[in-house]
């Protein structure tokens, strides 16, 4: 049975009312999620700041203790008395009792020492915490510590300065509670009464207790992170991820949470990070996560790590959990307004025939991508509002299509180019190479593939960090581009490997010329920030058709030739095959 126009208008108006109610409820629900997320981020940032301040307060207290011990009359008495003096032993015994008293009231300290400046940094008085006991190390077991940074760095301080070590896992020899534990050392110079630098007082802090204190007040849904100034994890929900730098495998926060790189580089004080697919944690499923990381200066101390990075993370489902109740209420509201819309549609259908037909026609045009045509936009009643809503919807859809098209073009570019250097990537290079092979075979000409590998680039990353390595790769790409012809193709395969396609060859001479130019370009050091880096090139060359007739073979043989050049002494080039002898 064919429905009449009135019935159709009624149904359409009801549908639009339901749609409007549904969209309103949906956007209200989404807005509440956004507000909850913002509030949770603010709370996490505040909690992170509080944790950072608590860490600083503990460090500041240890620095005060070190200053107090260094300036005690008992300490100066040890510094003033010669070792052969009959009173020297009594002075050291008195100082040892003071050290024991401090350790007794500060359970987070596991060792206090007085170390000489001379005699290779020999320990003078040393008290260790061994479980629940305090142990004074015998004179015969005292060790020379002058080769440790906390000793020679402290001895070079200006008067009044305090040394703060990086956080590390204590591997110093000696049976005490702190062995193999996360440790922070605070050191202060000791002067004799005549102003002579005698040595230093060192307090070793057991950070396990401090870390437990930091985590104690956190709800179980919040995960705590702490890194040093370079981004190495010191606290992580998975203990296997911590102190990797002391096991020969650095695990950096910026590799897991890339925006942390801005904090490490000093570009930002904090970052709020939302990850839809974070790395899995042991014993926990992978879920979308929101994290906050904060740069926390460690105070006015002399330290290789002037700041730490404190972070908290929480599953996003915990943030949005309160919205479930709101979703139920919103759904009820949508049902009520939908019913009201249906009743109003029945009442208004008689007066809406012609304007509604115009609107229906306009909606039909929207689906086909055409202009809306005539609409009763000048009406001051609901039909006018509806017409204007359709017009606005059409504008939004058109704008979104433009944005989507722009995103598609951007993604297409990114899929074929290297994001660091802007050069074509492996995928694009192989496409170009296959086309070039077809042209060369048709024109009966040669082409060359040059496989370029940087010598000693790994040392740059290890010595100066990945950020410097990235800047060096950008300079390398620019120098390589300068050496090749405009018709040649330069691409980055990945890491420190580049590849060059040279077309329209009649002989090997142009390839040899370009190889010499490439090597000569890198006789000059590369400036990356405040550093200069000297690199060499190992170049392998394959020729079509002598060394292969397809892209994969040519690239593989150029790679083999490159390794042959590297084995021959690096900073040179090698053809895969020797040229045929002249007749």
CSV table of C-alpha atoms in Angstrom, one decimal, residues 321-519:
chain,number,residue,atom,x,y,z
A,321,UNK,CA,33.5,4.7,34.0
A,322,UNK,CA,31.2,7.4,35.6
A,323,UNK,CA,29.7,8.0,32.1
A,324,UNK,CA,27.9,4.7,32.2
A,325,UNK,CA,25.2,6.1,34.5
A,326,UNK,CA,25.0,9.2,32.3
A,327,UNK,CA,24.6,7.0,29.2
A,328,UNK,CA,21.5,5.3,30.7
A,329,UNK,CA,19.9,8.7,31.6
A,330,UNK,CA,20.7,10.1,28.2
A,331,UNK,CA,19.1,7.1,26.5
A,332,UNK,CA,15.9,7.6,28.5
A,333,UNK,CA,15.9,11.3,27.5
A,334,UNK,CA,16.3,10.3,23.9
A,335,UNK,CA,13.3,7.9,24.1
A,336,UNK,CA,11.1,10.6,25.7
A,337,UNK,CA,12.0,13.3,23.2
A,338,UNK,CA,11.6,10.8,20.3
A,339,UNK,CA,8.0,10.1,21.5
A,340,UNK,CA,7.3,13.9,21.7
A,341,UNK,CA,8.7,14.3,18.3
A,342,UNK,CA,6.4,11.7,16.9
A,343,UNK,CA,3.3,13.3,18.4
A,344,UNK,CA,4.2,16.7,17.2
A,345,UNK,CA,4.8,15.3,13.7
A,346,UNK,CA,1.2,14.0,13.6
A,347,UNK,CA,-0.1,17.4,14.6
A,348,UNK,CA,2.0,19.5,12.2
A,349,UNK,CA,1.9,17.3,9.1
A,350,UNK,CA,-1.0,19.1,7.4
A,351,UNK,CA,0.9,22.4,7.4
A,352,UNK,CA,4.2,21.1,6.2
A,353,UNK,CA,3.4,19.5,2.8
A,354,UNK,CA,5.1,21.9,0.4
A,355,UNK,CA,8.0,23.1,2.6
A,356,UNK,CA,8.7,19.6,3.6
A,357,UNK,CA,8.7,18.4,0.0
A,358,UNK,CA,11.4,21.0,-0.7
A,359,UNK,CA,13.4,19.8,2.3
A,360,UNK,CA,13.0,16.1,1.2
A,361,UNK,CA,14.2,17.0,-2.2
A,362,UNK,CA,17.2,18.8,-0.7
A,363,UNK,CA,18.0,15.8,1.5
A,364,UNK,CA,17.9,13.6,-1.6
A,365,UNK,CA,20.4,16.0,-3.3
A,366,UNK,CA,22.7,15.7,-0.3
A,367,UNK,CA,23.0,12.0,-0.8
A,368,UNK,CA,24.0,12.5,-4.5
A,369,UNK,CA,26.5,15.3,-3.8
A,370,UNK,CA,24.5,18.0,-5.6
A,371,UNK,CA,23.6,21.5,-4.4
A,372,UNK,CA,20.6,21.7,-2.1
A,373,UNK,CA,18.5,23.7,-4.4
A,374,UNK,CA,15.5,25.8,-3.1
A,375,UNK,CA,14.9,25.6,0.7
A,376,UNK,CA,12.5,27.6,2.9
A,377,UNK,CA,15.5,29.2,4.8
A,378,UNK,CA,13.6,32.5,5.4
A,379,UNK,CA,10.9,30.9,7.5
A,380,UNK,CA,10.9,31.7,11.2
A,381,UNK,CA,9.3,28.5,12.4
A,382,UNK,CA,10.5,25.0,12.9
A,383,UNK,CA,10.5,24.3,9.1
A,384,UNK,CA,12.9,27.1,8.6
A,385,UNK,CA,15.1,25.8,11.4
A,386,UNK,CA,15.0,22.3,9.8
A,387,UNK,CA,15.8,23.7,6.4
A,388,UNK,CA,18.8,25.6,7.9
A,389,UNK,CA,19.8,22.5,9.8
A,390,UNK,CA,19.9,20.5,6.5
A,391,UNK,CA,21.9,23.3,4.9
A,392,UNK,CA,24.4,23.3,7.8
A,393,UNK,CA,24.6,19.5,7.7
A,394,UNK,CA,25.4,19.7,4.0
A,395,UNK,CA,28.2,22.2,4.7
A,396,UNK,CA,29.6,20.0,7.4
A,397,UNK,CA,29.6,16.9,5.2
A,398,UNK,CA,31.2,18.8,2.3
A,399,UNK,CA,33.9,20.2,4.6
A,400,UNK,CA,34.5,16.7,6.1
A,401,UNK,CA,34.9,15.2,2.7
A,402,UNK,CA,37.5,17.9,1.8
A,403,UNK,CA,39.4,17.1,5.0
A,404,UNK,CA,39.2,13.4,4.4
A,405,UNK,CA,40.5,13.9,0.9
A,406,UNK,CA,43.4,16.0,2.2
A,407,UNK,CA,44.2,13.3,4.8
A,408,UNK,CA,44.2,10.6,2.1
A,409,UNK,CA,46.7,12.6,0.0
A,410,UNK,CA,48.9,13.1,3.1
A,411,UNK,CA,48.8,9.4,4.0
A,412,UNK,CA,49.7,8.5,0.5
A,413,UNK,CA,52.7,10.8,0.6
A,414,UNK,CA,53.8,9.4,4.0
A,415,UNK,CA,53.5,5.8,2.7
A,416,UNK,CA,56.0,6.5,0.0
A,417,UNK,CA,58.5,8.9,1.8
A,418,UNK,CA,60.8,8.7,4.8
A,419,UNK,CA,59.4,10.9,7.5
A,420,UNK,CA,62.9,11.9,8.9
A,421,UNK,CA,64.6,12.9,5.6
A,422,UNK,CA,61.7,13.4,3.2
A,423,UNK,CA,63.4,11.1,0.8
A,424,UNK,CA,61.6,8.3,-1.1
A,425,UNK,CA,61.3,5.2,1.0
A,426,UNK,CA,62.0,1.5,0.1
A,427,UNK,CA,58.5,1.0,-1.3
A,428,UNK,CA,58.7,4.0,-3.7
A,429,UNK,CA,62.3,3.2,-4.6
A,430,UNK,CA,61.4,-0.3,-5.8
A,431,UNK,CA,58.5,1.1,-7.8
A,432,UNK,CA,60.8,3.6,-9.5
A,433,UNK,CA,63.5,1.0,-10.1
A,434,UNK,CA,61.1,-1.4,-11.7
A,435,UNK,CA,59.9,1.3,-14.1
A,436,UNK,CA,63.5,2.3,-14.8
A,437,UNK,CA,64.5,-1.3,-15.6
A,438,UNK,CA,61.6,-1.4,-18.2
A,439,UNK,CA,62.8,1.8,-19.8
A,440,UNK,CA,66.5,0.7,-19.8
A,441,UNK,CA,65.6,-2.6,-21.5
A,442,UNK,CA,63.4,-0.9,-24.1
A,443,UNK,CA,66.2,1.7,-24.9
A,444,UNK,CA,69.0,-0.8,-24.6
A,445,UNK,CA,70.9,1.3,-22.0
A,446,UNK,CA,72.4,0.5,-18.6
A,447,UNK,CA,71.5,1.7,-15.1
A,448,UNK,CA,73.3,1.4,-11.8
A,449,UNK,CA,72.1,0.8,-8.2
A,450,UNK,CA,74.4,2.3,-5.5
A,451,UNK,CA,73.9,0.9,-2.0
A,452,UNK,CA,75.3,3.5,0.5
A,453,UNK,CA,75.9,2.6,4.2
A,454,UNK,CA,77.3,5.0,6.8
A,455,UNK,CA,80.5,3.9,8.5
A,456,UNK,CA,80.6,4.3,12.3
A,457,UNK,CA,77.1,5.7,12.5
A,458,UNK,CA,76.2,3.3,15.4
A,459,UNK,CA,78.9,5.1,17.4
A,460,UNK,CA,77.1,8.4,16.9
A,461,UNK,CA,73.8,7.0,18.4
A,462,UNK,CA,75.7,5.4,21.2
A,463,UNK,CA,77.8,8.4,22.1
A,464,UNK,CA,75.5,11.3,21.4
A,465,UNK,CA,71.9,9.9,21.5
A,466,UNK,CA,69.3,9.2,18.9
A,467,UNK,CA,68.2,12.8,18.6
A,468,UNK,CA,71.7,13.8,17.4
A,469,UNK,CA,71.7,10.7,15.1
A,470,UNK,CA,68.5,11.8,13.5
A,471,UNK,CA,70.0,15.3,12.8
A,472,UNK,CA,73.1,13.6,11.3
A,473,UNK,CA,70.9,11.5,9.0
A,474,UNK,CA,69.1,14.7,7.8
A,475,UNK,CA,72.5,16.3,6.9
A,476,UNK,CA,73.7,13.0,5.3
A,477,UNK,CA,70.5,13.0,3.1
A,478,UNK,CA,71.2,16.6,2.0
A,479,UNK,CA,74.8,15.9,1.1
A,480,UNK,CA,73.9,12.8,-0.8
A,481,UNK,CA,71.2,14.7,-2.7
A,482,UNK,CA,73.8,17.4,-3.6
A,483,UNK,CA,76.0,14.8,-5.2
A,484,UNK,CA,73.5,13.0,-7.5
A,485,UNK,CA,72.0,14.3,-10.7
A,486,UNK,CA,68.6,15.8,-11.0
A,487,UNK,CA,67.4,12.7,-13.0
A,488,UNK,CA,68.8,10.3,-10.4
A,489,UNK,CA,66.7,8.9,-7.5
A,490,UNK,CA,68.0,8.9,-3.9
A,491,UNK,CA,66.0,7.0,-1.3
A,492,UNK,CA,66.5,5.9,2.3
A,493,UNK,CA,66.0,2.2,3.0
A,494,UNK,CA,66.1,2.6,6.8
A,495,UNK,CA,68.6,3.2,9.6
A,496,UNK,CA,71.8,4.4,8.1
A,497,UNK,CA,71.3,2.8,4.6
A,498,UNK,CA,70.6,4.9,1.5
A,499,UNK,CA,70.3,3.8,-2.1
A,500,UNK,CA,70.7,5.7,-5.4
A,501,UNK,CA,69.4,4.8,-8.9
A,502,UNK,CA,71.4,6.2,-11.8
A,503,UNK,CA,69.7,5.8,-15.2
A,504,UNK,CA,70.7,6.3,-18.9
A,505,UNK,CA,74.3,5.0,-18.6
A,506,UNK,CA,76.6,4.2,-21.5
A,507,UNK,CA,79.6,3.3,-19.3
A,508,UNK,CA,80.6,3.0,-15.7
A,509,UNK,CA,82.5,6.3,-15.7
A,510,UNK,CA,79.5,8.5,-14.4
A,511,UNK,CA,78.9,6.0,-11.6
A,512,UNK,CA,82.6,6.1,-10.6
A,513,UNK,CA,82.5,9.9,-10.7
A,514,UNK,CA,79.4,10.1,-8.4
A,515,UNK,CA,81.0,7.5,-6.0
A,516,UNK,CA,84.1,9.7,-5.7
A,517,UNK,CA,81.9,12.8,-5.1
A,518,UNK,CA,79.9,11.0,-2.4
A,519,UNK,CA,83.1,9.9,-0.5
